mmCIF file of C-alpha atoms in Angstrom:
data_model
loop_
_atom_site.group_PDB
_atom_site.id
_atom_site.type_symbol
_atom_site.label_atom_id
_atom_site.label_comp_id
_atom_site.label_asym_id
_atom_site.label_seq_id
_atom_site.Cartn_x
_atom_site.Cartn_y
_atom_site.Cartn_z
ATOM 1 C CA GLN A 9 21.833 11.956 6.203
ATOM 2 C CA LYS A 10 18.446 11.610 7.588
ATOM 3 C CA ALA A 11 17.642 13.198 10.878
ATOM 4 C CA GLY A 12 14.902 11.451 13.006
ATOM 5 C CA ARG A 13 14.041 7.683 13.568
ATOM 6 C CA PRO A 14 12.676 5.845 11.026
ATOM 7 C CA ASP A 15 13.449 2.155 13.030
ATOM 8 C CA ARG A 16 12.098 3.650 16.727
ATOM 9 C CA ALA A 17 8.939 5.317 13.826
ATOM 10 C CA ALA A 18 8.520 1.817 12.337
ATOM 11 C CA GLU A 19 8.405 -0.479 15.537
ATOM 12 C CA LEU A 20 6.080 2.096 17.411
ATOM 13 C CA SER A 21 3.696 2.138 13.916
ATOM 14 C CA GLN A 22 3.278 -1.178 13.846
ATOM 15 C CA GLY A 23 2.361 -1.472 18.496
ATOM 16 C CA ILE A 24 -0.341 1.398 17.022
ATOM 17 C CA LEU A 25 -1.488 -0.724 14.142
ATOM 18 C CA SER A 26 -2.098 -3.934 15.785
ATOM 19 C CA ARG A 27 -4.337 -2.347 17.819
ATOM 20 C CA CYS A 28 -5.993 0.173 15.412
ATOM 21 C CA GLU A 29 -6.542 -2.805 12.977
ATOM 22 C CA GLU A 30 -8.237 -4.876 16.580
ATOM 23 C CA SER A 31 -10.588 -1.817 17.918
ATOM 24 C CA PHE A 32 -11.448 -0.145 14.545
ATOM 25 C CA GLY A 33 -11.301 -2.760 11.831
ATOM 26 C CA PRO A 34 -8.908 -2.391 8.766
ATOM 27 C CA GLN A 35 -10.356 0.304 6.759
ATOM 28 C CA HIS A 36 -11.025 2.545 9.743
ATOM 29 C CA VAL A 37 -9.512 5.868 8.989
ATOM 30 C CA ASN A 38 -6.722 6.488 11.995
ATOM 31 C CA THR A 39 -5.413 3.088 11.256
ATOM 32 C CA LEU A 40 -4.966 3.423 8.012
ATOM 33 C CA SER A 41 -3.455 6.716 8.801
ATOM 34 C CA VAL A 42 -1.134 5.015 10.998
ATOM 35 C CA ARG A 43 -0.159 2.525 7.942
ATOM 36 C CA GLU A 44 0.443 4.879 6.146
ATOM 37 C CA CYS A 45 3.609 6.255 8.377
ATOM 38 C CA LEU A 46 4.485 2.704 8.891
ATOM 39 C CA GLY A 47 5.072 2.165 5.553
ATOM 40 C CA THR A 48 6.839 5.349 5.190
ATOM 41 C CA ALA A 49 8.938 4.737 8.459
ATOM 42 C CA LEU A 50 9.956 1.069 6.231
ATOM 43 C CA ILE A 51 10.772 3.152 2.426
ATOM 44 C CA GLU A 52 13.104 4.594 4.520
ATOM 45 C CA LEU A 53 14.707 1.670 6.145
ATOM 46 C CA GLY A 54 15.554 0.478 3.012
ATOM 47 C CA ARG A 55 12.457 -1.922 3.348
ATOM 48 C CA MET A 56 11.113 -0.750 0.228
ATOM 49 C CA ALA A 57 8.926 -2.978 -1.408
ATOM 50 C CA GLU A 58 7.205 -3.922 2.153
ATOM 51 C CA GLY A 59 6.778 0.027 2.792
ATOM 52 C CA VAL A 60 4.972 0.611 -0.365
ATOM 53 C CA GLN A 61 2.393 -2.322 0.125
ATOM 54 C CA HIS A 62 1.276 -0.361 3.074
ATOM 55 C CA LEU A 63 0.943 2.947 1.087
ATOM 56 C CA GLU A 64 -0.535 0.876 -1.802
ATOM 57 C CA THR A 65 -3.220 -0.600 0.555
ATOM 58 C CA VAL A 66 -3.752 3.100 2.574
ATOM 59 C CA ALA A 67 -4.514 4.980 -1.322
ATOM 60 C CA THR A 68 -6.978 1.969 -2.427
ATOM 61 C CA GLY A 69 -8.793 2.192 1.216
ATOM 62 C CA MET A 70 -8.821 5.998 1.452
ATOM 63 C CA THR A 71 -11.007 5.076 -2.321
ATOM 64 C CA ALA A 72 -12.935 2.796 -0.650
ATOM 65 C CA LEU A 73 -13.518 5.508 1.788
ATOM 66 C CA TYR A 74 -13.454 8.895 0.963
ATOM 67 C CA GLY A 75 -13.702 7.915 -3.482
ATOM 68 C CA PRO A 76 -11.491 8.638 -5.639
ATOM 69 C CA ASP A 77 -11.809 12.777 -5.381
ATOM 70 C CA HIS A 78 -11.378 13.533 -1.985
ATOM 71 C CA LEU A 79 -8.394 15.404 -0.257
ATOM 72 C CA ARG A 80 -7.719 12.317 1.874
ATOM 73 C CA THR A 81 -7.241 9.828 -1.356
ATOM 74 C CA HIS A 82 -5.332 12.564 -3.352
ATOM 75 C CA ASN A 83 -2.707 12.235 -0.603
ATOM 76 C CA ALA A 84 -2.284 8.616 -0.229
ATOM 77 C CA ASN A 85 -2.552 8.519 -4.314
ATOM 78 C CA ALA A 86 0.615 11.784 -3.513
ATOM 79 C CA ASN A 87 2.177 9.645 -0.737
ATOM 80 C CA LEU A 88 2.076 6.106 -2.481
ATOM 81 C CA ALA A 89 4.100 7.579 -5.901
ATOM 82 C CA HIS A 90 6.920 9.474 -3.697
ATOM 83 C CA GLY A 91 7.072 5.593 -1.843
ATOM 84 C CA HIS A 92 7.264 4.149 -5.177
ATOM 85 C CA LEU A 93 10.301 7.097 -6.161
ATOM 86 C CA ASN A 94 12.133 6.382 -3.148
ATOM 87 C CA ALA A 95 11.839 2.494 -4.096
ATOM 88 C CA GLY A 96 13.483 2.917 -6.615
#
């Protein structure tokens, strides 16, 4: 059994994501970071397709912000790959 509270993480992340989107826009790095946390939490909750969709948005956003060779882009793509792995 995994430790942590993915249900609470998803709940908090969803609220923060809404505020970040309003304040900074959907493609801001902070918004994308919160979206990544939400995606990971959703995968932990078994909501695989929804979680992976969030991680795909993050990977696309980081690529647009930083280009394909930036560390943040590589991390986002690694997290996306991990999400696909967990999603089966």
